[in-house]
Amino acid sequence: MEQVEAAANAVIGRKQSGGRSVPTRQEQVLLARSVGERLREAREIQGYSQVKAAQLIGYSNSTKLAKIEGGKDSSQIPLWVVKRAALLYDVSVDYLIGNTESMEVDELRCHAARDAIILMREEWERLRWRDMLVTRRVQDELTAVEKMVGLMAEQVHEAQSAIERVEQLNPRRWNDVKGGARLQSAVSSAAATARTADARLKRLHREASAAAGGAQPELDLVYS
């Protein structure tokens, strides 16, 4: 294995140093053998049998994959095999071809996940502010309606008191007035309804204020 990796590094080193000569046949064979060994290692770590992996990669049987992993076929390994194997084994192509010793997939997936979390946080914040503004408008409208209902309740109460006062001052004449009893009943019912509406609106206002003033939920997203 050390001999294979040394040859592979020699090929890569020649390329990095600016050499333009084509790797020797022996170097190509050793590099292909190194790739084959890494393919086998990645497959075994993922728990795939050679037969199953060959089928998932696209071969009808495991013969071809066995030759590639054993370095017994040729110095040429199809690129599509390397690409499919990297996806299947969840490793980077750079690892399979010997550019890195880390099996981790490149940083694109990590960056994509971090970007998604940032977008989620921004969207959540936008929606939170939208809901806060809507809640504030509803509270303002509720306060205005509450004042109107309170005023109506006071006015109905004053009308009821006035009718009762007229009845006290003119007991005989009031009883003789046509529709007087009906008027008194209607005003009394209106007063009771106004008191109930006023009480409910005040309770709703307290509940809405408590909900708006409570702790805002936090989006606890941690990515490491």
One Martini backbone bead per residue (centre of mass of N, CA, C, O) as a GRO file, in nm:
protein
  224
    1MET     BB    1   0.057   0.062  -0.021
    2GLU     BB    2   0.299   0.259   0.001
    3GLN     BB    3   0.390   0.226  -0.293
    4VAL     BB    4   0.131   0.332  -0.421
    5GLU     BB    5   0.126   0.614  -0.286
    6ALA     BB    6   0.401   0.707  -0.388
    7ALA     BB    7   0.327   0.700  -0.687
    8ALA     BB    8   0.086   0.889  -0.671
    9ASN     BB    9   0.247   1.130  -0.554
   10ALA     BB   10   0.439   1.155  -0.792
   11VAL     BB   11   0.231   1.235  -1.001
   12ILE     BB   12   0.120   1.483  -0.849
   13GLY     BB   13   0.393   1.627  -0.806
   14ARG     BB   14   0.457   1.669  -1.105
   15LYS     BB   15   0.216   1.848  -1.161
   16GLN     BB   16   0.272   2.071  -0.939
   17SER     BB   17   0.577   2.134  -1.055
   18GLY     BB   18   0.521   2.145  -1.390
   19GLY     BB   19   0.517   1.886  -1.521
   20ARG     BB   20   0.453   1.739  -1.868
   21SER     BB   21   0.484   1.456  -1.835
   22VAL     BB   22   0.389   1.144  -1.877
   23PRO     BB   23   0.308   0.899  -1.710
   24THR     BB   24   0.393   0.610  -1.648
   25ARG     BB   25   0.279   0.300  -1.662
   26GLN     BB   26   0.344   0.230  -1.367
   27GLU     BB   27   0.210   0.482  -1.240
   28GLN     BB   28  -0.075   0.427  -1.346
   29VAL     BB   29  -0.114   0.155  -1.210
   30LEU     BB   30  -0.068   0.253  -0.917
   31LEU     BB   31  -0.296   0.460  -0.917
   32ALA     BB   32  -0.526   0.262  -0.979
   33ARG     BB   33  -0.472   0.091  -0.725
   34SER     BB   34  -0.528   0.314  -0.522
   35VAL     BB   35  -0.820   0.363  -0.607
   36GLY     BB   36  -0.918   0.075  -0.556
   37GLU     BB   37  -0.857   0.071  -0.251
   38ARG     BB   38  -1.046   0.310  -0.182
   39LEU     BB   39  -1.303   0.182  -0.283
   40ARG     BB   40  -1.299  -0.058  -0.090
   41GLU     BB   41  -1.287   0.096   0.177
   42ALA     BB   42  -1.550   0.260   0.141
   43ARG     BB   43  -1.737   0.018   0.105
   44GLU     BB   44  -1.683  -0.122   0.381
   45ILE     BB   45  -1.769   0.115   0.562
   46GLN     BB   46  -2.073   0.107   0.436
   47GLY     BB   47  -2.151  -0.216   0.399
   48TYR     BB   48  -2.087  -0.324   0.116
   49SER     BB   49  -2.105  -0.534  -0.115
   50GLN     BB   50  -1.973  -0.603  -0.414
   51VAL     BB   51  -2.236  -0.676  -0.556
   52LYS     BB   52  -2.412  -0.435  -0.464
   53ALA     BB   53  -2.227  -0.206  -0.559
   54ALA     BB   54  -2.222  -0.281  -0.859
   55GLN     BB   55  -2.526  -0.240  -0.905
   56LEU     BB   56  -2.542   0.063  -0.807
   57ILE     BB   57  -2.331   0.168  -1.018
   58GLY     BB   58  -2.397  -0.039  -1.305
   59TYR     BB   59  -2.339  -0.333  -1.284
   60SER     BB   60  -2.429  -0.667  -1.344
   61ASN     BB   61  -2.158  -0.733  -1.194
   62SER     BB   62  -1.854  -0.781  -0.991
   63THR     BB   63  -1.607  -0.816  -1.180
   64LYS     BB   64  -1.517  -0.526  -1.248
   65LEU     BB   65  -1.492  -0.420  -0.957
   66ALA     BB   66  -1.283  -0.626  -0.863
   67LYS     BB   67  -1.060  -0.532  -1.058
   68ILE     BB   68  -1.044  -0.242  -0.963
   69GLU     BB   69  -0.985  -0.296  -0.660
   70GLY     BB   70  -0.728  -0.492  -0.742
   71GLY     BB   71  -0.566  -0.380  -0.997
   72LYS     BB   72  -0.626  -0.599  -1.267
   73ASP     BB   73  -0.708  -0.453  -1.525
   74SER     BB   74  -0.610  -0.135  -1.538
   75SER     BB   75  -0.518   0.209  -1.561
   76GLN     BB   76  -0.829   0.242  -1.631
   77ILE     BB   77  -1.083   0.442  -1.479
   78PRO     BB   78  -1.386   0.524  -1.484
   79LEU     BB   79  -1.533   0.820  -1.402
   80TRP     BB   80  -1.824   0.721  -1.340
   81VAL     BB   81  -1.738   0.534  -1.113
   82VAL     BB   82  -1.619   0.742  -0.921
   83LYS     BB   83  -1.872   0.919  -0.895
   84ARG     BB   84  -2.074   0.702  -0.798
   85ALA     BB   85  -1.909   0.606  -0.555
   86ALA     BB   86  -1.905   0.873  -0.401
   87LEU     BB   87  -2.213   0.883  -0.361
   88LEU     BB   88  -2.253   0.602  -0.231
   89TYR     BB   89  -2.013   0.645   0.003
   90ASP     BB   90  -1.982   0.941   0.096
   91VAL     BB   91  -1.742   1.070  -0.074
   92SER     BB   92  -1.476   1.207  -0.214
   93VAL     BB   93  -1.308   1.229  -0.504
   94ASP     BB   94  -1.037   1.316  -0.385
   95TYR     BB   95  -0.999   1.061  -0.221
   96LEU     BB   96  -1.008   0.842  -0.448
   97ILE     BB   97  -0.757   0.995  -0.614
   98GLY     BB   98  -0.550   1.118  -0.374
   99ASN     BB   99  -0.579   1.437  -0.276
  100THR     BB  100  -0.689   1.309  -0.001
  101GLU     BB  101  -0.740   1.175   0.340
  102SER     BB  102  -1.030   1.266   0.333
  103MET     BB  103  -1.373   1.154   0.324
  104GLU     BB  104  -1.497   1.408   0.307
  105VAL     BB  105  -1.708   1.602   0.185
  106ASP     BB  106  -1.730   1.874   0.057
  107GLU     BB  107  -1.822   2.211   0.152
  108LEU     BB  108  -2.092   2.256   0.002
  109ARG     BB  109  -2.291   2.119   0.196
  110CYS     BB  110  -2.227   2.297   0.441
  111HIS     BB  111  -2.288   2.570   0.313
  112ALA     BB  112  -2.581   2.510   0.240
  113ALA     BB  113  -2.679   2.467   0.530
  114ARG     BB  114  -2.600   2.745   0.639
  115ASP     BB  115  -2.767   2.911   0.438
  116ALA     BB  116  -3.041   2.793   0.519
  117ILE     BB  117  -3.035   2.893   0.812
  118ILE     BB  118  -3.015   3.193   0.749
  119LEU     BB  119  -3.280   3.211   0.588
  120MET     BB  120  -3.462   3.111   0.818
  121ARG     BB  121  -3.399   3.339   1.015
  122GLU     BB  122  -3.488   3.575   0.834
  123GLU     BB  123  -3.780   3.479   0.787
  124TRP     BB  124  -3.862   3.463   1.084
  125GLU     BB  125  -3.810   3.764   1.144
  126ARG     BB  126  -4.009   3.878   0.938
  127LEU     BB  127  -4.262   3.736   1.055
  128ARG     BB  128  -4.241   3.851   1.341
  129TRP     BB  129  -4.272   4.151   1.259
  130ARG     BB  130  -4.539   4.122   1.118
  131ASP     BB  131  -4.699   4.015   1.366
  132MET     BB  132  -4.644   4.262   1.546
  133LEU     BB  133  -4.787   4.471   1.366
  134VAL     BB  134  -5.061   4.336   1.361
  135THR     BB  135  -5.105   4.330   1.666
  136ARG     BB  136  -5.092   4.637   1.705
  137ARG     BB  137  -5.334   4.706   1.526
  138VAL     BB  138  -5.539   4.537   1.681
  139GLN     BB  139  -5.504   4.685   1.948
  140ASP     BB  140  -5.592   4.964   1.849
  141GLU     BB  141  -5.872   4.881   1.753
  142LEU     BB  142  -5.964   4.762   2.026
  143THR     BB  143  -5.941   5.027   2.183
  144ALA     BB  144  -6.149   5.186   2.019
  145VAL     BB  145  -6.389   4.994   2.063
  146GLU     BB  146  -6.382   5.002   2.370
  147LYS     BB  147  -6.452   5.302   2.395
  148MET     BB  148  -6.722   5.292   2.245
  149VAL     BB  149  -6.860   5.084   2.429
  150GLY     BB  150  -6.826   5.243   2.689
  151LEU     BB  151  -6.990   5.488   2.595
  152MET     BB  152  -7.250   5.335   2.537
  153ALA     BB  153  -7.292   5.231   2.823
  154GLU     BB  154  -7.320   5.511   2.952
  155GLN     BB  155  -7.560   5.611   2.782
  156VAL     BB  156  -7.758   5.383   2.856
  157HIS     BB  157  -7.745   5.435   3.159
  158GLU     BB  158  -7.855   5.724   3.145
  159ALA     BB  159  -8.123   5.647   3.015
  160GLN     BB  160  -8.217   5.462   3.243
  161SER     BB  161  -8.204   5.679   3.466
  162ALA     BB  162  -8.403   5.872   3.335
  163ILE     BB  163  -8.649   5.684   3.333
  164GLU     BB  164  -8.654   5.633   3.638
  165ARG     BB  165  -8.692   5.933   3.712
  166VAL     BB  166  -8.958   5.976   3.563
  167GLU     BB  167  -9.111   5.754   3.722
  168GLN     BB  168  -9.076   5.889   4.002
  169LEU     BB  169  -9.214   6.170   3.925
  170ASN     BB  170  -9.438   5.996   3.728
  171PRO     BB  171  -9.616   5.733   3.809
  172ARG     BB  172  -9.891   5.770   3.671
  173ARG     BB  173  -9.819   5.878   3.385
  174TRP     BB  174  -9.623   5.651   3.297
  175ASN     BB  175  -9.836   5.420   3.299
  176ASP     BB  176 -10.010   5.578   3.066
  177VAL     BB  177  -9.795   5.538   2.868
  178LYS     BB  178  -9.745   5.441   2.558
  179GLY     BB  179  -9.475   5.215   2.563
  180GLY     BB  180  -9.318   5.247   2.833
  181ALA     BB  181  -9.249   4.954   2.912
  182ARG     BB  182  -9.095   4.888   2.655
  183LEU     BB  183  -8.879   5.104   2.681
  184GLN     BB  184  -8.765   5.011   2.950
  185SER     BB  185  -8.686   4.723   2.855
  186ALA     BB  186  -8.496   4.807   2.624
  187VAL     BB  187  -8.295   4.970   2.795
  188SER     BB  188  -8.220   4.741   2.989
  189SER     BB  189  -8.108   4.548   2.775
  190ALA     BB  190  -7.895   4.739   2.659
  191ALA     BB  191  -7.739   4.772   2.923
  192ALA     BB  192  -7.662   4.474   2.960
  193THR     BB  193  -7.514   4.439   2.688
  194ALA     BB  194  -7.304   4.664   2.730
  195ARG     BB  195  -7.173   4.542   2.982
  196THR     BB  196  -7.084   4.276   2.852
  197ALA     BB  197  -6.915   4.392   2.618
  198ASP     BB  198  -6.720   4.553   2.796
  199ALA     BB  199  -6.606   4.312   2.955
  200ARG     BB  200  -6.503   4.146   2.713
  201LEU     BB  201  -6.315   4.357   2.588
  202LYS     BB  202  -6.128   4.386   2.833
  203ARG     BB  203  -6.039   4.093   2.841
  204LEU     BB  204  -5.926   4.082   2.550
  205HIS     BB  205  -5.718   4.306   2.591
  206ARG     BB  206  -5.553   4.167   2.811
  207GLU     BB  207  -5.479   3.913   2.648
  208ALA     BB  208  -5.339   4.058   2.409
  209SER     BB  209  -5.123   4.205   2.577
  210ALA     BB  210  -4.996   3.951   2.700
  211ALA     BB  211  -4.918   3.816   2.431
  212ALA     BB  212  -4.743   4.057   2.316
  213GLY     BB  213  -4.558   4.079   2.594
  214GLY     BB  214  -4.432   3.825   2.562
  215ALA     BB  215  -4.230   3.586   2.487
  216GLN     BB  216  -4.038   3.517   2.227
  217PRO     BB  217  -3.965   3.293   2.013
  218GLU     BB  218  -3.697   3.068   1.949
  219LEU     BB  219  -3.456   2.981   1.700
  220ASP     BB  220  -3.295   2.671   1.756
  221LEU     BB  221  -3.014   2.687   1.557
  222VAL     BB  222  -2.754   2.444   1.517
  223TYR     BB  223  -2.429   2.459   1.347
  224SER     BB  224  -2.120   2.246   1.316
   0.00000   0.00000   0.00000
